[in-house]
């Protein structure tokens, strides 16, 4: 009886002491289990960003291997885009705010093509869709291709962080056929960051600066792309 009473008496105190330790342990375990980013020079590309794009892409590209899709995503926009937005952070924030304002109106019920028309008027251009192309990262860019892979005609999404800046897109048409090859027509509102020269510099940075961090993502890159850029590896 005394032992039972003793246990009941000390249980609240013990739990009170252990609860903060449990929370700290949980946070530590989460931080340790979270995959590290791919580091390219000063720029970190989150593993989660690549995996989210991959999970969307594989809905249309089931026959492609994981490393193949990851490589195409990194090489066709995710890498270059990471540098563009890092190098021009202030411009990126302003472009994102402009894109967010349009997305807010769309979520509120505004028609996509009305917003597209207004976007085009402000830039003195005629709103035209991308030429009908295959839905691949090489044709659409990584972020747009990943989004389109899980979209149906009439859907819109964004803002998407791309190698041009921020984009809001609408899938106008998907030609009948296998989703990894059936051509698509996409309208794109681009809120550009920087100049063509800035985007070229971002590509040069991504293509030349040292690579470190997440080994899974490094390994999916082609050998010639990572040669002499990964410290302590055989690709050196």
mmCIF file of C-alpha atoms in Angstrom:
data_model
loop_
_atom_site.group_PDB
_atom_site.id
_atom_site.type_symbol
_atom_site.label_atom_id
_atom_site.label_comp_id
_atom_site.label_asym_id
_atom_site.label_seq_id
_atom_site.Cartn_x
_atom_site.Cartn_y
_atom_site.Cartn_z
ATOM 1 C CA UNK A 1 0.000 0.000 0.000
ATOM 2 C CA UNK A 2 2.773 2.395 0.922
ATOM 3 C CA UNK A 3 4.561 1.644 -2.328
ATOM 4 C CA UNK A 4 1.408 2.344 -4.342
ATOM 5 C CA UNK A 5 0.826 5.648 -2.571
ATOM 6 C CA UNK A 6 4.462 6.589 -3.106
ATOM 7 C CA UNK A 7 4.185 5.939 -6.846
ATOM 8 C CA UNK A 8 1.046 8.055 -7.143
ATOM 9 C CA UNK A 9 2.605 10.826 -5.132
ATOM 10 C CA UNK A 10 5.751 11.114 -7.227
ATOM 11 C CA UNK A 11 4.261 10.482 -10.675
ATOM 12 C CA UNK A 12 3.071 14.080 -11.319
ATOM 13 C CA UNK A 13 6.446 15.462 -10.252
ATOM 14 C CA UNK A 14 8.328 12.998 -12.423
ATOM 15 C CA UNK A 15 6.120 13.750 -15.415
ATOM 16 C CA UNK A 16 6.542 17.470 -14.822
ATOM 17 C CA UNK A 17 10.308 17.048 -15.023
ATOM 18 C CA UNK A 18 10.263 14.695 -17.977
ATOM 19 C CA UNK A 19 7.823 16.600 -20.183
ATOM 20 C CA UNK A 20 10.261 19.396 -21.147
ATOM 21 C CA UNK A 21 12.972 16.801 -21.740
ATOM 22 C CA UNK A 22 10.618 14.840 -23.997
ATOM 23 C CA UNK A 23 9.816 17.974 -26.025
ATOM 24 C CA UNK A 24 13.505 18.801 -26.392
ATOM 25 C CA UNK A 25 14.291 15.228 -27.408
ATOM 26 C CA UNK A 26 11.491 15.273 -30.008
ATOM 27 C CA UNK A 27 12.757 18.537 -31.510
ATOM 28 C CA UNK A 28 16.309 17.218 -31.558
ATOM 29 C CA UNK A 29 15.229 13.961 -33.204
ATOM 30 C CA UNK A 30 13.218 15.869 -35.835
ATOM 31 C CA UNK A 31 16.137 18.167 -36.645
ATOM 32 C CA UNK A 32 18.494 15.194 -36.888
ATOM 33 C CA UNK A 33 16.146 13.230 -39.145
ATOM 34 C CA UNK A 34 15.526 16.133 -41.507
ATOM 35 C CA UNK A 35 17.652 15.618 -44.648
ATOM 36 C CA UNK A 36 20.354 18.204 -45.172
ATOM 37 C CA UNK A 37 20.121 20.489 -48.220
ATOM 38 C CA UNK A 38 22.259 20.405 -51.323
ATOM 39 C CA UNK A 39 24.781 23.186 -50.843
ATOM 40 C CA UNK A 40 26.133 24.952 -53.943
ATOM 41 C CA UNK A 41 28.565 27.663 -52.909
ATOM 42 C CA UNK A 42 26.607 29.965 -50.547
ATOM 43 C CA UNK A 43 23.202 28.697 -51.684
ATOM 44 C CA UNK A 44 21.263 25.878 -50.010
ATOM 45 C CA UNK A 45 18.676 23.973 -52.042
ATOM 46 C CA UNK A 46 16.344 22.267 -49.539
ATOM 47 C CA UNK A 47 15.957 18.517 -49.967
ATOM 48 C CA UNK A 48 12.221 18.973 -49.344
ATOM 49 C CA UNK A 49 11.940 21.349 -52.309
ATOM 50 C CA UNK A 50 13.440 18.764 -54.657
ATOM 51 C CA UNK A 51 11.343 15.936 -53.229
ATOM 52 C CA UNK A 52 8.091 17.898 -53.447
ATOM 53 C CA UNK A 53 8.794 18.614 -57.112
ATOM 54 C CA UNK A 54 9.747 14.966 -57.665
ATOM 55 C CA UNK A 55 6.548 13.657 -56.055
ATOM 56 C CA UNK A 56 4.477 15.872 -58.363
ATOM 57 C CA UNK A 57 6.548 14.986 -61.445
ATOM 58 C CA UNK A 58 6.236 11.258 -60.988
ATOM 59 C CA UNK A 59 2.455 11.494 -61.359
ATOM 60 C CA UNK A 60 3.112 12.002 -65.063
ATOM 61 C CA UNK A 61 6.562 10.401 -65.347
ATOM 62 C CA UNK A 62 6.075 7.045 -63.639
ATOM 63 C CA UNK A 63 8.484 5.278 -65.990
ATOM 64 C CA UNK A 64 11.403 7.539 -65.085
ATOM 65 C CA UNK A 65 13.707 6.709 -62.173
ATOM 66 C CA UNK A 66 13.916 8.931 -59.105
ATOM 67 C CA UNK A 67 17.488 10.044 -59.770
ATOM 68 C CA UNK A 68 16.674 10.859 -63.391
ATOM 69 C CA UNK A 69 13.766 13.081 -62.393
ATOM 70 C CA UNK A 70 15.765 14.733 -59.618
ATOM 71 C CA UNK A 71 18.611 15.456 -62.043
ATOM 72 C CA UNK A 72 16.307 17.020 -64.623
ATOM 73 C CA UNK A 73 14.635 19.161 -61.967
ATOM 74 C CA UNK A 74 17.938 20.450 -60.611
ATOM 75 C CA UNK A 75 19.488 21.011 -64.026
ATOM 76 C CA UNK A 76 16.435 22.611 -65.632
ATOM 77 C CA UNK A 77 15.676 25.317 -63.134
ATOM 78 C CA UNK A 78 15.899 24.438 -59.447
ATOM 79 C CA UNK A 79 19.641 25.034 -59.302
ATOM 80 C CA UNK A 80 19.750 28.163 -61.433
ATOM 81 C CA UNK A 81 16.607 29.531 -59.778
ATOM 82 C CA UNK A 82 18.058 29.097 -56.302
ATOM 83 C CA UNK A 83 20.984 31.324 -57.260
ATOM 84 C CA UNK A 84 18.836 33.924 -59.018
ATOM 85 C CA UNK A 85 16.629 34.424 -55.962
ATOM 86 C CA UNK A 86 19.634 34.379 -53.622
ATOM 87 C CA UNK A 87 21.626 36.873 -55.670
ATOM 88 C CA UNK A 88 18.670 39.243 -56.072
ATOM 89 C CA UNK A 89 16.800 38.677 -52.816
ATOM 90 C CA UNK A 90 15.228 42.132 -52.646
ATOM 91 C CA UNK A 91 13.961 42.002 -56.229
ATOM 92 C CA UNK A 92 12.673 38.495 -55.606
ATOM 93 C CA UNK A 93 10.681 39.649 -52.584
ATOM 94 C CA UNK A 94 9.073 42.478 -54.576
ATOM 95 C CA UNK A 95 8.199 40.175 -57.465
ATOM 96 C CA UNK A 96 6.743 37.644 -55.024
ATOM 97 C CA UNK A 97 4.559 40.332 -53.445
ATOM 98 C CA UNK A 98 3.191 41.317 -56.874
ATOM 99 C CA UNK A 99 2.492 37.682 -57.733
ATOM 100 C CA UNK A 100 0.868 37.090 -54.344
ATOM 101 C CA UNK A 101 -1.543 39.979 -54.980
ATOM 102 C CA UNK A 102 -2.711 38.359 -58.225
ATOM 103 C CA UNK A 103 -2.990 34.929 -56.598
ATOM 104 C CA UNK A 104 -5.095 36.444 -53.803
ATOM 105 C CA UNK A 105 -7.548 37.880 -56.332
ATOM 106 C CA UNK A 106 -7.719 34.540 -58.141
ATOM 107 C CA UNK A 107 -8.448 32.730 -54.890
ATOM 108 C CA UNK A 108 -11.154 35.310 -54.277
ATOM 109 C CA UNK A 109 -12.907 34.364 -57.524
ATOM 110 C CA UNK A 110 -11.291 36.546 -60.190
ATOM 111 C CA UNK A 111 -11.072 34.953 -63.636
ATOM 112 C CA UNK A 112 -7.582 33.818 -64.613
ATOM 113 C CA UNK A 113 -7.813 35.235 -68.117
ATOM 114 C CA UNK A 114 -8.962 38.615 -66.816
ATOM 115 C CA UNK A 115 -5.905 38.741 -64.593
ATOM 116 C CA UNK A 116 -3.732 37.526 -67.454
ATOM 117 C CA UNK A 117 -5.051 40.324 -69.659
ATOM 118 C CA UNK A 118 -4.339 42.957 -67.022
ATOM 119 C CA UNK A 119 -0.848 41.531 -66.438
ATOM 120 C CA UNK A 120 -0.149 41.729 -70.175
ATOM 121 C CA UNK A 121 -1.471 45.312 -70.478
ATOM 122 C CA UNK A 122 0.836 46.455 -67.675
ATOM 123 C CA UNK A 123 3.788 45.037 -69.619
ATOM 124 C CA UNK A 124 2.670 46.187 -73.058
ATOM 125 C CA UNK A 125 2.488 42.682 -74.477
ATOM 126 C CA UNK A 126 -0.132 40.376 -75.942
ATOM 127 C CA UNK A 127 -1.081 37.458 -73.689
ATOM 128 C CA UNK A 128 -0.148 34.300 -75.541
ATOM 129 C CA UNK A 129 0.345 30.756 -74.289
ATOM 130 C CA UNK A 130 3.604 28.910 -74.454
ATOM 131 C CA UNK A 131 3.847 26.974 -77.692
ATOM 132 C CA UNK A 132 2.342 23.526 -77.239
ATOM 133 C CA UNK A 133 5.228 21.473 -75.877
ATOM 134 C CA UNK A 134 5.962 18.257 -74.041
ATOM 135 C CA UNK A 135 5.441 18.588 -70.271
ATOM 136 C CA UNK A 136 9.105 18.081 -69.391
ATOM 137 C CA UNK A 137 11.482 20.235 -67.296
ATOM 138 C CA UNK A 138 13.585 20.926 -70.394
ATOM 139 C CA UNK A 139 10.553 22.374 -72.184
ATOM 140 C CA UNK A 140 8.751 24.155 -69.338
ATOM 141 C CA UNK A 141 11.391 24.574 -66.648
ATOM 142 C CA UNK A 142 11.538 22.488 -63.487
ATOM 143 C CA UNK A 143 8.991 24.235 -61.273
ATOM 144 C CA UNK A 144 6.371 24.656 -63.997
ATOM 145 C CA UNK A 145 6.794 21.086 -65.273
ATOM 146 C CA UNK A 146 6.437 19.725 -61.743
ATOM 147 C CA UNK A 147 3.241 21.705 -61.225
ATOM 148 C CA UNK A 148 1.758 20.827 -64.628
ATOM 149 C CA UNK A 149 2.363 17.115 -64.010
ATOM 150 C CA UNK A 150 -0.475 17.022 -61.481
ATOM 151 C CA UNK A 151 -2.763 19.618 -63.105
ATOM 152 C CA UNK A 152 -5.757 19.216 -65.374
ATOM 153 C CA UNK A 153 -6.982 21.584 -68.085
ATOM 154 C CA UNK A 154 -8.461 24.705 -66.509
ATOM 155 C CA UNK A 155 -6.399 24.489 -63.310
ATOM 156 C CA UNK A 156 -4.166 27.326 -62.195
ATOM 157 C CA UNK A 157 -1.436 27.470 -59.562
ATOM 158 C CA UNK A 158 1.244 29.737 -58.160
ATOM 159 C CA UNK A 159 3.178 31.730 -57.414
ATOM 160 C CA UNK A 160 5.903 29.277 -58.405
ATOM 161 C CA UNK A 161 9.568 30.076 -57.752
ATOM 162 C CA UNK A 162 11.312 29.637 -61.100
ATOM 163 C CA UNK A 163 14.546 30.481 -62.868
ATOM 164 C CA UNK A 164 12.798 33.568 -64.311
ATOM 165 C CA UNK A 165 11.344 34.866 -61.059
ATOM 166 C CA UNK A 166 7.826 34.053 -59.799
ATOM 167 C CA UNK A 167 5.079 32.630 -62.011
ATOM 168 C CA UNK A 168 1.355 31.994 -61.943
ATOM 169 C CA UNK A 169 0.311 29.463 -64.542
ATOM 170 C CA UNK A 170 -2.803 27.907 -66.004
ATOM 171 C CA UNK A 171 -2.954 24.642 -67.923
ATOM 172 C CA UNK A 172 -5.027 25.468 -70.998
ATOM 173 C CA UNK A 173 -4.891 22.071 -72.716
ATOM 174 C CA UNK A 174 -3.362 18.620 -72.424
ATOM 175 C CA UNK A 175 -3.330 16.590 -75.649
ATOM 176 C CA UNK A 176 -4.628 13.032 -75.334
ATOM 177 C CA UNK A 177 -1.911 10.453 -74.804
ATOM 178 C CA UNK A 178 0.613 9.276 -72.193
ATOM 179 C CA UNK A 179 1.072 12.091 -69.666
ATOM 180 C CA UNK A 180 4.864 12.007 -69.913
ATOM 181 C CA UNK A 181 4.739 12.735 -73.652
ATOM 182 C CA UNK A 182 1.329 14.302 -74.377
ATOM 183 C CA UNK A 183 1.895 17.936 -75.250
ATOM 184 C CA UNK A 184 0.494 20.734 -73.110
ATOM 185 C CA UNK A 185 -0.410 24.383 -73.641
ATOM 186 C CA UNK A 186 0.273 26.642 -70.665
ATOM 187 C CA UNK A 187 -0.443 30.312 -69.993
ATOM 188 C CA UNK A 188 2.204 31.905 -67.771
ATOM 189 C CA UNK A 189 2.211 35.182 -65.899
ATOM 190 C CA UNK A 190 5.871 35.828 -65.167
ATOM 191 C CA UNK A 191 6.938 38.316 -62.501
ATOM 192 C CA UNK A 192 10.547 38.457 -63.569
ATOM 193 C CA UNK A 193 13.536 38.862 -61.294
ATOM 194 C CA UNK A 194 16.658 40.441 -62.752
ATOM 195 C CA UNK A 195 17.827 40.661 -66.347
ATOM 196 C CA UNK A 196 18.883 37.983 -68.832
ATOM 197 C CA UNK A 197 22.453 38.703 -67.729
ATOM 198 C CA UNK A 198 21.471 38.087 -64.090
ATOM 199 C CA UNK A 199 19.905 34.779 -65.027
ATOM 200 C CA UNK A 200 23.005 33.819 -67.004
ATOM 201 C CA UNK A 201 25.150 34.625 -63.969
ATOM 202 C CA UNK A 202 22.896 32.476 -61.789
ATOM 203 C CA UNK A 203 23.378 29.591 -64.211
ATOM 204 C CA UNK A 204 27.151 30.106 -64.192
ATOM 205 C CA UNK A 205 27.204 30.100 -60.382
ATOM 206 C CA UNK A 206 25.159 26.899 -60.225
ATOM 207 C CA UNK A 207 27.434 25.269 -62.807
ATOM 208 C CA UNK A 208 30.796 26.138 -61.234
ATOM 209 C CA UNK A 209 30.686 26.694 -57.460
ATOM 210 C CA UNK A 210 31.607 23.901 -54.995
ATOM 211 C CA UNK A 211 28.992 21.297 -54.128
ATOM 212 C CA UNK A 212 28.463 19.782 -50.688
ATOM 213 C CA UNK A 213 25.705 18.644 -48.374
ATOM 214 C CA UNK A 214 23.086 16.066 -49.331
ATOM 215 C CA UNK A 215 24.905 13.156 -50.924
ATOM 216 C CA UNK A 216 21.748 11.709 -52.488
ATOM 217 C CA UNK A 217 21.208 14.865 -54.498
ATOM 218 C CA UNK A 218 24.888 15.212 -55.390
ATOM 219 C CA UNK A 219 24.962 11.615 -56.648
ATOM 220 C CA UNK A 220 21.968 12.159 -58.932
ATOM 221 C CA UNK A 221 23.841 14.900 -60.816
ATOM 222 C CA UNK A 222 25.856 13.863 -63.850
ATOM 223 C CA UNK A 223 29.506 13.057 -63.253
ATOM 224 C CA UNK A 224 30.783 15.723 -65.635
ATOM 225 C CA UNK A 225 28.666 18.375 -63.852
ATOM 226 C CA UNK A 226 30.062 17.590 -60.412
ATOM 227 C CA UNK A 227 33.657 16.731 -61.345
ATOM 228 C CA UNK A 228 36.232 18.773 -59.372
ATOM 229 C CA UNK A 229 33.454 20.428 -57.382
ATOM 230 C CA UNK A 230 32.834 17.966 -54.517
ATOM 231 C CA UNK A 231 35.502 18.028 -51.820
ATOM 232 C CA UNK A 232 36.870 14.633 -50.781
ATOM 233 C CA UNK A 233 34.938 12.646 -53.402
ATOM 234 C CA UNK A 234 35.998 10.469 -56.303
ATOM 235 C CA UNK A 235 34.554 13.055 -58.673
ATOM 236 C CA UNK A 236 37.314 15.453 -57.666
#
